[in-house]
Amino acid sequence: MPERNLQSTLNSVCDNGTSTRADVEFLLAQGDRDSTRRIMHAADEVRSRYVGDGIVLRGIIEFSNYCRNTCAYCGLNTFNTNLARYRMTREQILESVGNIAEAGIKTVVLQSGEDRDLDPFWLAQVIEDIKDKFDMAVTLSVGEWSEDDYRLWRQAGGDRYLLKIETTNPTLYGLLHPGMSFEDRLRCLGDLKSLGYQTGSGSIVGLRNQTCGDLARDIVFFKEQDFDMLGIGPFIPHHRTPLADEPQGDLGLTLRTLSLARILTKDTHLPATTAVGVAGSGDAVRSALAAGANVVMLNFTPPAYKRFYEIYPGKDDSAHSSGQIIKEIETIAHTLGRYVSLSRADSLKQRNENMLQKQTLVREN
Ligand code: SAM
């Protein structure tokens, strides 16, 4: 095999045509600062060309921390009996959505653990109420449900859905999710796409026994599946989980994963995830934005509940108002020569597809 060189491999991955999973794996494994910087720079150019300079804001409400699942990395998992559990009422959710609207943000992300007592009809009503009262995109992130439930929420007005694959290595997936099934997760992602949700997936970087080959496979999977959004963040150990003593995911590797996801998938919405901000210094969110990310999620969960949505520690210690946080992001945007966008920022892929359909129609006529 010819010896690989960073720049030629990066060029071939950027050119798209000749890149292989082995190329992506090679680039992920280049842990020195200069390589990371060069990969980030290439991703930033792709980001600028395909999604522009806007840093899109979304508002997230973590409306329930009940969870039936066993995810070994997550502090909400069903075995953590030390966590006070909560579920917000419909009125409380609508009030929080009102705060998002007041901040000028046009997307609400409704997230929860996999709450076995969540009534799908109740959630459908909440979505309808939001759609009636606010001009806003609704993104759901409530885990694995039946196709009928996904259909119900789509018909109620749900626009988008986030469900991370977490890892595409089925053996690793099995070890991290006892009693759960990799095939179920793929089934859910397939259902969501076929129901017309703008669908997001993603993975955790730095899990025990995860290799650069696994991460390369994740990125190739994201490209093949053509997801609209991708959340990529480092693993952060939680003291009340089986992975309590594992080291945190490496920030450089996370940034390279994010960058290569940008380079391969081009026009996907990629957030600078909360986990990146928690794992890194104050500069980590800026680094993620310089590494190909174009979205930031602001947390609008009421303070009384926020600290109980502890998927990992250190997540919600900011006492800043949304106005202050938006100002901070504006400052970061300014230093990067970019701007904060309050647009709805629907899937660019969908727009491309629409454009393609239009072109086809024009041709046929
Ligand atoms: N229940 C829904 C689901 O599983 O999609 C949404 C909530 S779940 C807590 C949201 C995301 O948190 C997961 O997709 C996972 O990637 C992330 N997460 C949980 N624990 C984590 C940890 N310790 N480190 C990094 N990410 C974590």
Tab-separated table of C-alpha atoms and ligand atoms in Angstrom:
chain	number	residue	atom	x	y	z
A	1	MET	CA	0.000	0.000	0.000
A	2	PRO	CA	1.469	3.450	-0.842
A	3	GLU	CA	2.428	5.518	2.209
A	4	ARG	CA	-0.277	8.000	3.173
A	5	ASN	CA	0.387	11.664	3.494
A	6	LEU	CA	-1.879	14.002	5.445
A	7	GLN	CA	-2.354	16.648	2.756
A	8	SER	CA	-2.949	14.268	-0.147
A	9	THR	CA	-5.380	12.173	1.919
A	10	LEU	CA	-7.192	15.325	3.030
A	11	ASN	CA	-7.378	16.517	-0.578
A	12	SER	CA	-8.812	13.232	-1.723
A	13	VAL	CA	-11.410	13.235	1.076
A	14	CYS	CA	-12.361	16.838	0.206
A	15	ASP	CA	-12.606	15.997	-3.493
A	16	ASN	CA	-15.005	13.287	-2.495
A	17	GLY	CA	-14.428	11.039	-5.458
A	18	THR	CA	-11.652	8.764	-4.329
A	19	SER	CA	-11.975	8.876	-0.543
A	20	THR	CA	-12.344	5.661	1.389
A	21	ARG	CA	-13.182	4.766	4.961
A	22	ALA	CA	-9.474	4.028	5.397
A	23	ASP	CA	-8.650	7.638	4.418
A	24	VAL	CA	-11.072	8.962	7.033
A	25	GLU	CA	-9.656	6.586	9.640
A	26	PHE	CA	-6.122	7.733	8.817
A	27	LEU	CA	-7.079	11.404	9.251
A	28	LEU	CA	-8.900	10.727	12.518
A	29	ALA	CA	-5.780	9.052	13.878
A	30	GLN	CA	-3.545	12.137	13.265
A	31	GLY	CA	-3.573	13.430	16.845
A	32	ASP	CA	-1.006	16.240	16.590
A	33	ARG	CA	-2.154	19.857	16.751
A	34	ASP	CA	-1.037	20.789	13.255
A	35	SER	CA	-2.955	17.923	11.615
A	36	THR	CA	-6.079	18.757	13.635
A	37	ARG	CA	-5.758	22.408	12.627
A	38	ARG	CA	-5.420	21.521	8.939
A	39	ILE	CA	-8.409	19.168	8.999
A	40	MET	CA	-10.488	21.824	10.800
A	41	HIS	CA	-9.455	24.435	8.258
A	42	ALA	CA	-10.556	22.228	5.348
A	43	ALA	CA	-13.907	21.615	7.092
A	44	ASP	CA	-14.399	25.324	7.701
A	45	GLU	CA	-14.057	25.981	3.971
A	46	VAL	CA	-16.655	23.307	3.192
A	47	ARG	CA	-18.954	24.795	5.850
A	48	SER	CA	-18.596	28.262	4.384
A	49	ARG	CA	-19.327	27.032	0.852
A	50	TYR	CA	-22.271	24.751	1.648
A	51	VAL	CA	-24.065	26.264	4.675
A	52	GLY	CA	-22.790	29.842	4.755
A	53	ASP	CA	-21.593	31.979	7.653
A	54	GLY	CA	-24.711	32.047	9.848
A	55	ILE	CA	-24.525	30.422	13.290
A	56	VAL	CA	-28.058	29.153	13.749
A	57	LEU	CA	-29.645	29.189	17.231
A	58	ARG	CA	-32.096	26.544	18.444
A	59	GLY	CA	-33.871	26.407	21.827
A	60	ILE	CA	-34.040	23.106	23.721
A	61	ILE	CA	-36.472	22.125	26.470
A	62	GLU	CA	-35.646	18.963	28.437
A	63	PHE	CA	-39.188	18.204	29.464
A	64	SER	CA	-38.790	14.835	31.247
A	65	ASN	CA	-35.849	12.919	32.710
A	66	TYR	CA	-37.697	9.636	33.234
A	67	CYS	CA	-35.951	6.927	31.232
A	68	ARG	CA	-36.560	3.239	30.640
A	69	ASN	CA	-33.247	2.766	28.833
A	70	THR	CA	-29.966	1.263	29.955
A	71	CYS	CA	-27.362	3.397	28.091
A	72	ALA	CA	-24.184	2.715	30.091
A	73	TYR	CA	-22.830	6.267	29.562
A	74	CYS	CA	-25.936	8.246	30.502
A	75	GLY	CA	-26.825	9.616	33.945
A	76	LEU	CA	-30.551	9.354	33.162
A	77	ASN	CA	-30.387	5.588	32.659
A	78	THR	CA	-33.057	3.565	34.409
A	79	PHE	CA	-30.630	2.123	37.000
A	80	ASN	CA	-29.722	5.532	38.431
A	81	THR	CA	-32.096	5.521	41.393
A	82	ASN	CA	-30.312	8.502	42.908
A	83	LEU	CA	-31.796	10.987	40.499
A	84	ALA	CA	-34.974	12.945	41.283
A	85	ARG	CA	-37.250	12.451	38.266
A	86	TYR	CA	-39.554	15.097	36.759
A	87	ARG	CA	-41.935	15.566	33.877
A	88	MET	CA	-42.992	19.107	32.917
A	89	THR	CA	-46.666	19.886	32.376
A	90	ARG	CA	-48.085	21.031	29.055
A	91	GLU	CA	-48.452	24.563	30.481
A	92	GLN	CA	-44.840	24.650	31.666
A	93	ILE	CA	-43.620	23.497	28.249
A	94	LEU	CA	-45.693	26.155	26.470
A	95	GLU	CA	-44.341	28.824	28.815
A	96	SER	CA	-40.771	27.752	27.996
A	97	VAL	CA	-41.565	27.740	24.263
A	98	GLY	CA	-42.829	31.314	24.792
A	99	ASN	CA	-39.392	32.228	26.198
A	100	ILE	CA	-37.718	30.765	23.103
A	101	ALA	CA	-40.057	32.739	20.833
A	102	GLU	CA	-39.363	35.903	22.828
A	103	ALA	CA	-35.630	35.435	22.236
A	104	GLY	CA	-36.423	35.412	18.495
A	105	ILE	CA	-35.443	31.757	18.011
A	106	LYS	CA	-37.511	29.810	15.458
A	107	THR	CA	-36.887	26.179	16.495
A	108	VAL	CA	-37.829	24.365	19.676
A	109	VAL	CA	-36.234	20.999	20.435
A	110	LEU	CA	-38.375	18.936	22.814
A	111	GLN	CA	-36.091	16.388	24.444
A	112	SER	CA	-36.616	13.766	27.139
A	113	GLY	CA	-35.373	10.444	28.410
A	114	GLU	CA	-37.340	7.468	27.115
A	115	ASP	CA	-40.232	8.093	29.429
A	116	ARG	CA	-42.336	4.922	29.455
A	117	ASP	CA	-45.299	6.829	30.933
A	118	LEU	CA	-45.247	9.484	28.251
A	119	ASP	CA	-48.628	9.355	26.532
A	120	PRO	CA	-48.037	9.737	22.766
A	121	PHE	CA	-51.402	11.568	22.440
A	122	TRP	CA	-50.402	14.030	25.144
A	123	LEU	CA	-47.190	14.826	23.254
A	124	ALA	CA	-49.162	15.155	19.995
A	125	GLN	CA	-51.393	17.718	21.741
A	126	VAL	CA	-48.350	19.641	22.990
A	127	ILE	CA	-46.965	19.765	19.429
A	128	GLU	CA	-50.313	20.999	18.084
A	129	ASP	CA	-50.500	23.681	20.783
A	130	ILE	CA	-47.001	24.901	19.922
A	131	LYS	CA	-47.885	25.012	16.231
A	132	ASP	CA	-51.114	26.914	16.976
A	133	LYS	CA	-49.506	29.515	19.205
A	134	PHE	CA	-46.044	29.992	17.739
A	135	ASP	CA	-44.483	30.227	14.316
A	136	MET	CA	-41.807	27.693	15.052
A	137	ALA	CA	-40.238	24.471	13.831
A	138	VAL	CA	-40.689	21.590	16.288
A	139	THR	CA	-37.870	19.085	16.675
A	140	LEU	CA	-38.460	15.972	18.772
A	141	SER	CA	-35.751	14.022	20.578
A	142	VAL	CA	-37.581	11.462	22.686
A	143	GLY	CA	-35.936	8.203	21.611
A	144	GLU	CA	-37.210	4.924	20.204
A	145	TRP	CA	-40.963	4.612	19.613
A	146	SER	CA	-43.227	2.738	17.218
A	147	GLU	CA	-43.782	3.899	13.641
A	148	ASP	CA	-47.396	4.720	14.608
A	149	ASP	CA	-46.229	7.070	17.363
A	150	TYR	CA	-43.768	8.756	15.016
A	151	ARG	CA	-46.609	9.154	12.482
A	152	LEU	CA	-48.932	10.626	15.119
A	153	TRP	CA	-46.361	13.274	16.070
A	154	ARG	CA	-45.538	14.021	12.441
A	155	GLN	CA	-49.246	14.551	11.712
A	156	ALA	CA	-49.502	16.781	14.793
A	157	GLY	CA	-46.859	19.050	13.230
A	158	GLY	CA	-43.477	17.611	14.258
A	159	ASP	CA	-40.952	18.805	11.679
A	160	ARG	CA	-37.705	17.211	12.753
A	161	TYR	CA	-36.411	14.330	14.876
A	162	LEU	CA	-33.047	13.669	16.503
A	163	LEU	CA	-31.976	10.105	17.272
A	164	LYS	CA	-28.269	9.455	17.512
A	165	ILE	CA	-26.967	6.073	16.418
A	166	GLU	CA	-24.308	6.672	19.159
A	167	THR	CA	-21.957	4.160	17.447
A	168	THR	CA	-22.268	2.167	14.225
A	169	ASN	CA	-20.207	-0.700	15.661
A	170	PRO	CA	-22.981	-3.204	16.518
A	171	THR	CA	-20.823	-5.063	19.080
A	172	LEU	CA	-19.931	-1.846	20.887
A	173	TYR	CA	-23.566	-0.720	20.661
A	174	GLY	CA	-24.636	-3.995	22.304
A	175	LEU	CA	-22.098	-3.613	25.144
A	176	LEU	CA	-23.188	-0.037	25.855
A	177	HIS	CA	-26.938	-0.685	25.646
A	178	PRO	CA	-27.772	-3.942	27.447
A	179	GLY	CA	-31.196	-5.257	26.466
A	180	MET	CA	-31.505	-2.759	23.610
A	181	SER	CA	-31.017	-3.505	19.929
A	182	PHE	CA	-28.952	-1.895	17.190
A	183	GLU	CA	-31.509	-3.106	14.625
A	184	ASP	CA	-34.304	-1.296	16.517
A	185	ARG	CA	-32.347	1.941	16.316
A	186	LEU	CA	-31.842	1.506	12.567
A	187	ARG	CA	-35.539	0.702	12.189
A	188	CYS	CA	-36.463	3.923	14.020
A	189	LEU	CA	-34.146	6.038	11.863
A	190	GLY	CA	-35.627	4.449	8.733
A	191	ASP	CA	-39.201	5.131	9.930
A	192	LEU	CA	-38.399	8.749	10.742
A	193	LYS	CA	-36.890	9.375	7.327
A	194	SER	CA	-39.731	7.700	5.473
A	195	LEU	CA	-42.309	9.726	7.440
A	196	GLY	CA	-40.691	12.891	6.126
A	197	TYR	CA	-39.060	14.178	9.302
A	198	GLN	CA	-35.899	16.178	8.834
A	199	THR	CA	-33.823	13.560	10.594
A	200	GLY	CA	-30.757	13.982	12.747
A	201	SER	CA	-28.384	11.364	14.035
A	202	GLY	CA	-24.867	11.415	15.437
A	203	SER	CA	-22.386	9.688	17.672
A	204	ILE	CA	-20.410	9.882	20.893
A	205	VAL	CA	-16.629	10.165	20.555
A	206	GLY	CA	-14.242	8.493	23.010
A	207	LEU	CA	-16.330	5.568	24.221
A	208	ARG	CA	-14.519	2.644	25.833
A	209	ASN	CA	-13.110	0.293	23.141
A	210	GLN	CA	-14.121	2.640	20.308
A	211	THR	CA	-11.458	2.912	17.584
A	212	CYS	CA	-10.774	5.469	14.843
A	213	GLY	CA	-12.031	2.757	12.466
A	214	ASP	CA	-15.387	2.793	14.300
A	215	LEU	CA	-15.609	6.575	14.029
A	216	ALA	CA	-14.709	6.438	10.327
A	217	ARG	CA	-17.507	3.947	9.849
A	218	ASP	CA	-19.883	6.364	11.680
A	219	ILE	CA	-18.955	9.179	9.312
A	220	VAL	CA	-19.376	7.041	6.194
A	221	PHE	CA	-22.766	5.902	7.573
A	222	PHE	CA	-23.805	9.560	8.036
A	223	LYS	CA	-22.849	10.290	4.452
A	224	GLU	CA	-24.682	7.249	3.070
A	225	GLN	CA	-27.811	7.986	5.093
A	226	ASP	CA	-27.723	11.663	4.100
A	227	PHE	CA	-29.047	12.875	7.473
A	228	ASP	CA	-30.232	16.466	7.736
A	229	MET	CA	-28.520	17.069	11.084
A	230	LEU	CA	-25.716	15.402	13.054
A	231	GLY	CA	-24.838	15.760	16.735
A	232	ILE	CA	-21.235	14.752	17.461
A	233	GLY	CA	-19.864	15.200	20.976
A	234	PRO	CA	-17.288	13.698	23.335
A	235	PHE	CA	-18.098	11.075	25.947
A	236	ILE	CA	-18.235	12.636	29.422
A	237	PRO	CA	-18.152	10.219	32.377
A	238	HIS	CA	-21.012	10.349	34.861
A	239	HIS	CA	-20.240	9.159	38.400
A	240	ARG	CA	-23.425	7.079	38.701
A	241	THR	CA	-22.996	4.986	35.564
A	242	PRO	CA	-20.993	1.840	34.748
A	243	LEU	CA	-18.547	4.068	32.806
A	244	ALA	CA	-17.834	6.338	35.803
A	245	ASP	CA	-14.080	5.618	35.798
A	246	GLU	CA	-13.530	5.913	32.051
A	247	PRO	CA	-11.602	8.915	30.694
A	248	GLN	CA	-13.443	11.727	28.946
A	249	GLY	CA	-13.473	11.665	25.141
A	250	ASP	CA	-10.550	13.519	23.586
A	251	LEU	CA	-11.456	17.001	22.356
A	252	GLY	CA	-9.033	16.941	19.397
A	253	LEU	CA	-10.460	13.625	18.186
A	254	THR	CA	-13.976	15.021	18.596
A	255	LEU	CA	-13.069	18.067	16.503
A	256	ARG	CA	-11.517	15.893	13.784
A	257	THR	CA	-14.641	13.700	13.757
A	258	LEU	CA	-16.854	16.777	13.461
A	259	SER	CA	-14.669	18.213	10.692
A	260	LEU	CA	-14.620	14.999	8.673
A	261	ALA	CA	-18.397	14.684	9.078
A	262	ARG	CA	-18.649	18.203	7.619
A	263	ILE	CA	-16.238	17.432	4.784
A	264	LEU	CA	-18.030	14.229	3.771
A	265	THR	CA	-21.649	15.301	4.323
A	266	LYS	CA	-21.247	18.934	3.132
A	267	ASP	CA	-24.595	20.712	3.764
A	268	THR	CA	-25.714	19.053	7.019
A	269	HIS	CA	-26.665	21.126	10.078
A	270	LEU	CA	-23.965	20.386	12.670
A	271	PRO	CA	-24.231	21.776	16.197
A	272	ALA	CA	-21.333	22.744	18.419
A	273	THR	CA	-22.716	20.341	21.023
A	274	THR	CA	-23.163	21.070	24.716
A	275	ALA	CA	-20.835	18.130	25.423
A	276	VAL	CA	-18.034	19.866	23.512
A	277	GLY	CA	-18.554	22.961	25.674
A	278	VAL	CA	-18.494	20.879	28.861
A	279	ALA	CA	-15.465	18.803	27.871
A	280	GLY	CA	-13.316	21.681	26.685
A	281	SER	CA	-12.189	25.019	28.027
A	282	GLY	CA	-14.194	28.193	27.407
A	283	ASP	CA	-12.877	28.095	23.853
A	284	ALA	CA	-14.279	24.674	22.911
A	285	VAL	CA	-17.551	25.934	21.420
A	286	ARG	CA	-15.584	28.404	19.314
A	287	SER	CA	-13.276	25.569	18.210
A	288	ALA	CA	-16.266	23.432	17.179
A	289	LEU	CA	-17.676	26.364	15.191
A	290	ALA	CA	-14.276	26.716	13.507
A	291	ALA	CA	-14.227	22.962	12.813
A	292	GLY	CA	-17.351	22.862	10.646
A	293	ALA	CA	-20.243	23.383	13.090
A	294	ASN	CA	-22.991	25.892	12.234
A	295	VAL	CA	-25.588	25.483	15.011
A	296	VAL	CA	-25.729	26.248	18.756
A	297	MET	CA	-28.483	24.981	21.045
A	298	LEU	CA	-29.560	27.163	23.957
A	299	ASN	CA	-31.119	25.517	26.982
A	300	PHE	CA	-34.557	26.879	27.967
A	301	THR	CA	-35.411	24.158	30.528
A	302	PRO	CA	-36.724	25.952	33.637
A	303	PRO	CA	-34.008	26.320	36.348
A	304	ALA	CA	-36.044	24.166	38.760
A	305	TYR	CA	-35.616	21.143	36.449
A	306	LYS	CA	-32.422	21.859	34.558
A	307	ARG	CA	-30.034	20.363	37.131
A	308	PHE	CA	-31.979	17.085	37.178
A	309	TYR	CA	-31.450	16.528	33.460
A	310	GLU	CA	-27.981	15.297	34.267
A	311	ILE	CA	-26.971	13.117	31.327
A	312	TYR	CA	-23.400	14.026	32.319
A	313	PRO	CA	-22.021	16.394	34.965
A	314	GLY	CA	-21.184	20.053	34.377
A	315	LYS	CA	-23.851	20.494	31.738
A	316	ASP	CA	-25.970	23.270	33.124
A	317	ASP	CA	-23.963	25.411	35.492
A	318	SER	CA	-24.400	28.670	33.602
A	319	ALA	CA	-26.611	31.147	35.442
A	320	HIS	CA	-26.624	33.447	32.406
A	321	SER	CA	-29.873	34.571	30.803
A	322	SER	CA	-30.592	33.599	27.203
A	323	GLY	CA	-29.933	37.233	26.228
A	324	GLN	CA	-26.447	37.072	27.777
A	325	ILE	CA	-25.700	33.740	26.094
A	326	ILE	CA	-26.823	35.051	22.709
A	327	LYS	CA	-24.480	38.036	23.235
A	328	GLU	CA	-21.607	35.631	24.018
A	329	ILE	CA	-22.328	33.700	20.821
A	330	GLU	CA	-22.455	36.976	18.895
A	331	THR	CA	-18.993	37.794	20.240
A	332	ILE	CA	-17.669	34.400	19.172
A	333	ALA	CA	-19.350	34.814	15.763
A	334	HIS	CA	-17.709	38.216	15.374
A	335	THR	CA	-14.223	36.833	16.101
A	336	LEU	CA	-14.823	34.164	13.442
A	337	GLY	CA	-16.082	36.701	10.885
A	338	ARG	CA	-19.544	35.161	11.069
A	339	TYR	CA	-22.984	36.187	12.375
A	340	VAL	CA	-25.795	34.811	14.549
A	341	SER	CA	-28.780	33.653	12.516
A	342	LEU	CA	-32.285	33.537	13.955
A	343	SER	CA	-33.669	31.840	10.861
A	344	ARG	CA	-35.655	28.582	11.066
A	345	ALA	CA	-32.845	26.907	9.160
A	346	ASP	CA	-34.713	23.931	7.770
A	347	SER	CA	-32.774	21.152	6.164
A	348	LEU	CA	-30.634	22.322	3.317
A	349	LYS	CA	-30.842	18.845	1.862
A	350	GLN	CA	-34.607	19.073	1.686
A	351	ARG	CA	-34.278	22.399	-0.055
A	352	ASN	CA	-31.821	20.806	-2.453
A	353	GLU	CA	-34.231	17.929	-3.031
A	354	ASN	CA	-37.061	20.407	-3.631
A	355	MET	CA	-34.857	22.245	-6.042
A	356	LEU	CA	-34.058	18.985	-7.790
A	357	GLN	CA	-37.753	18.120	-7.976
A	358	LYS	CA	-38.467	21.560	-9.383
A	359	GLN	CA	-35.732	21.126	-11.956
A	360	THR	CA	-37.161	17.748	-12.939
A	361	LEU	CA	-40.626	19.262	-13.249
A	362	VAL	CA	-39.294	22.064	-15.364
A	363	ARG	CA	-37.558	19.550	-17.612
A	364	GLU	CA	-40.668	17.413	-17.946
A	365	ASN	CA	-42.855	20.353	-18.817
B	1	SAM	N1	-33.770	9.747	24.961
B	1	SAM	C1	-33.418	10.420	23.773
B	1	SAM	C2	-32.424	9.617	22.971
B	1	SAM	O1	-31.836	8.663	23.504
B	1	SAM	O2	-32.257	9.923	21.786
B	1	SAM	C3	-32.850	11.824	23.993
B	1	SAM	C4	-32.109	12.063	25.249
B	1	SAM	S1	-30.481	11.388	25.307
B	1	SAM	C5	-30.055	11.753	26.976
B	1	SAM	C6	-29.579	12.585	24.357
B	1	SAM	C7	-28.152	12.251	24.021
B	1	SAM	O3	-27.326	12.415	25.160
B	1	SAM	C8	-27.850	10.850	23.569
B	1	SAM	O4	-28.112	10.682	22.207
B	1	SAM	C9	-26.351	10.698	23.906
B	1	SAM	O5	-25.555	10.793	22.750
B	1	SAM	C10	-26.074	11.868	24.832
B	1	SAM	N2	-25.374	11.440	26.065
B	1	SAM	C11	-25.894	10.814	27.116
B	1	SAM	N3	-24.957	10.581	28.049
B	1	SAM	C12	-23.802	11.073	27.568
B	1	SAM	C13	-22.448	11.139	28.079
B	1	SAM	N4	-22.144	10.624	29.257
B	1	SAM	N5	-21.511	11.736	27.317
B	1	SAM	C14	-21.830	12.254	26.112
B	1	SAM	N6	-23.082	12.221	25.577
B	1	SAM	C15	-24.044	11.637	26.300
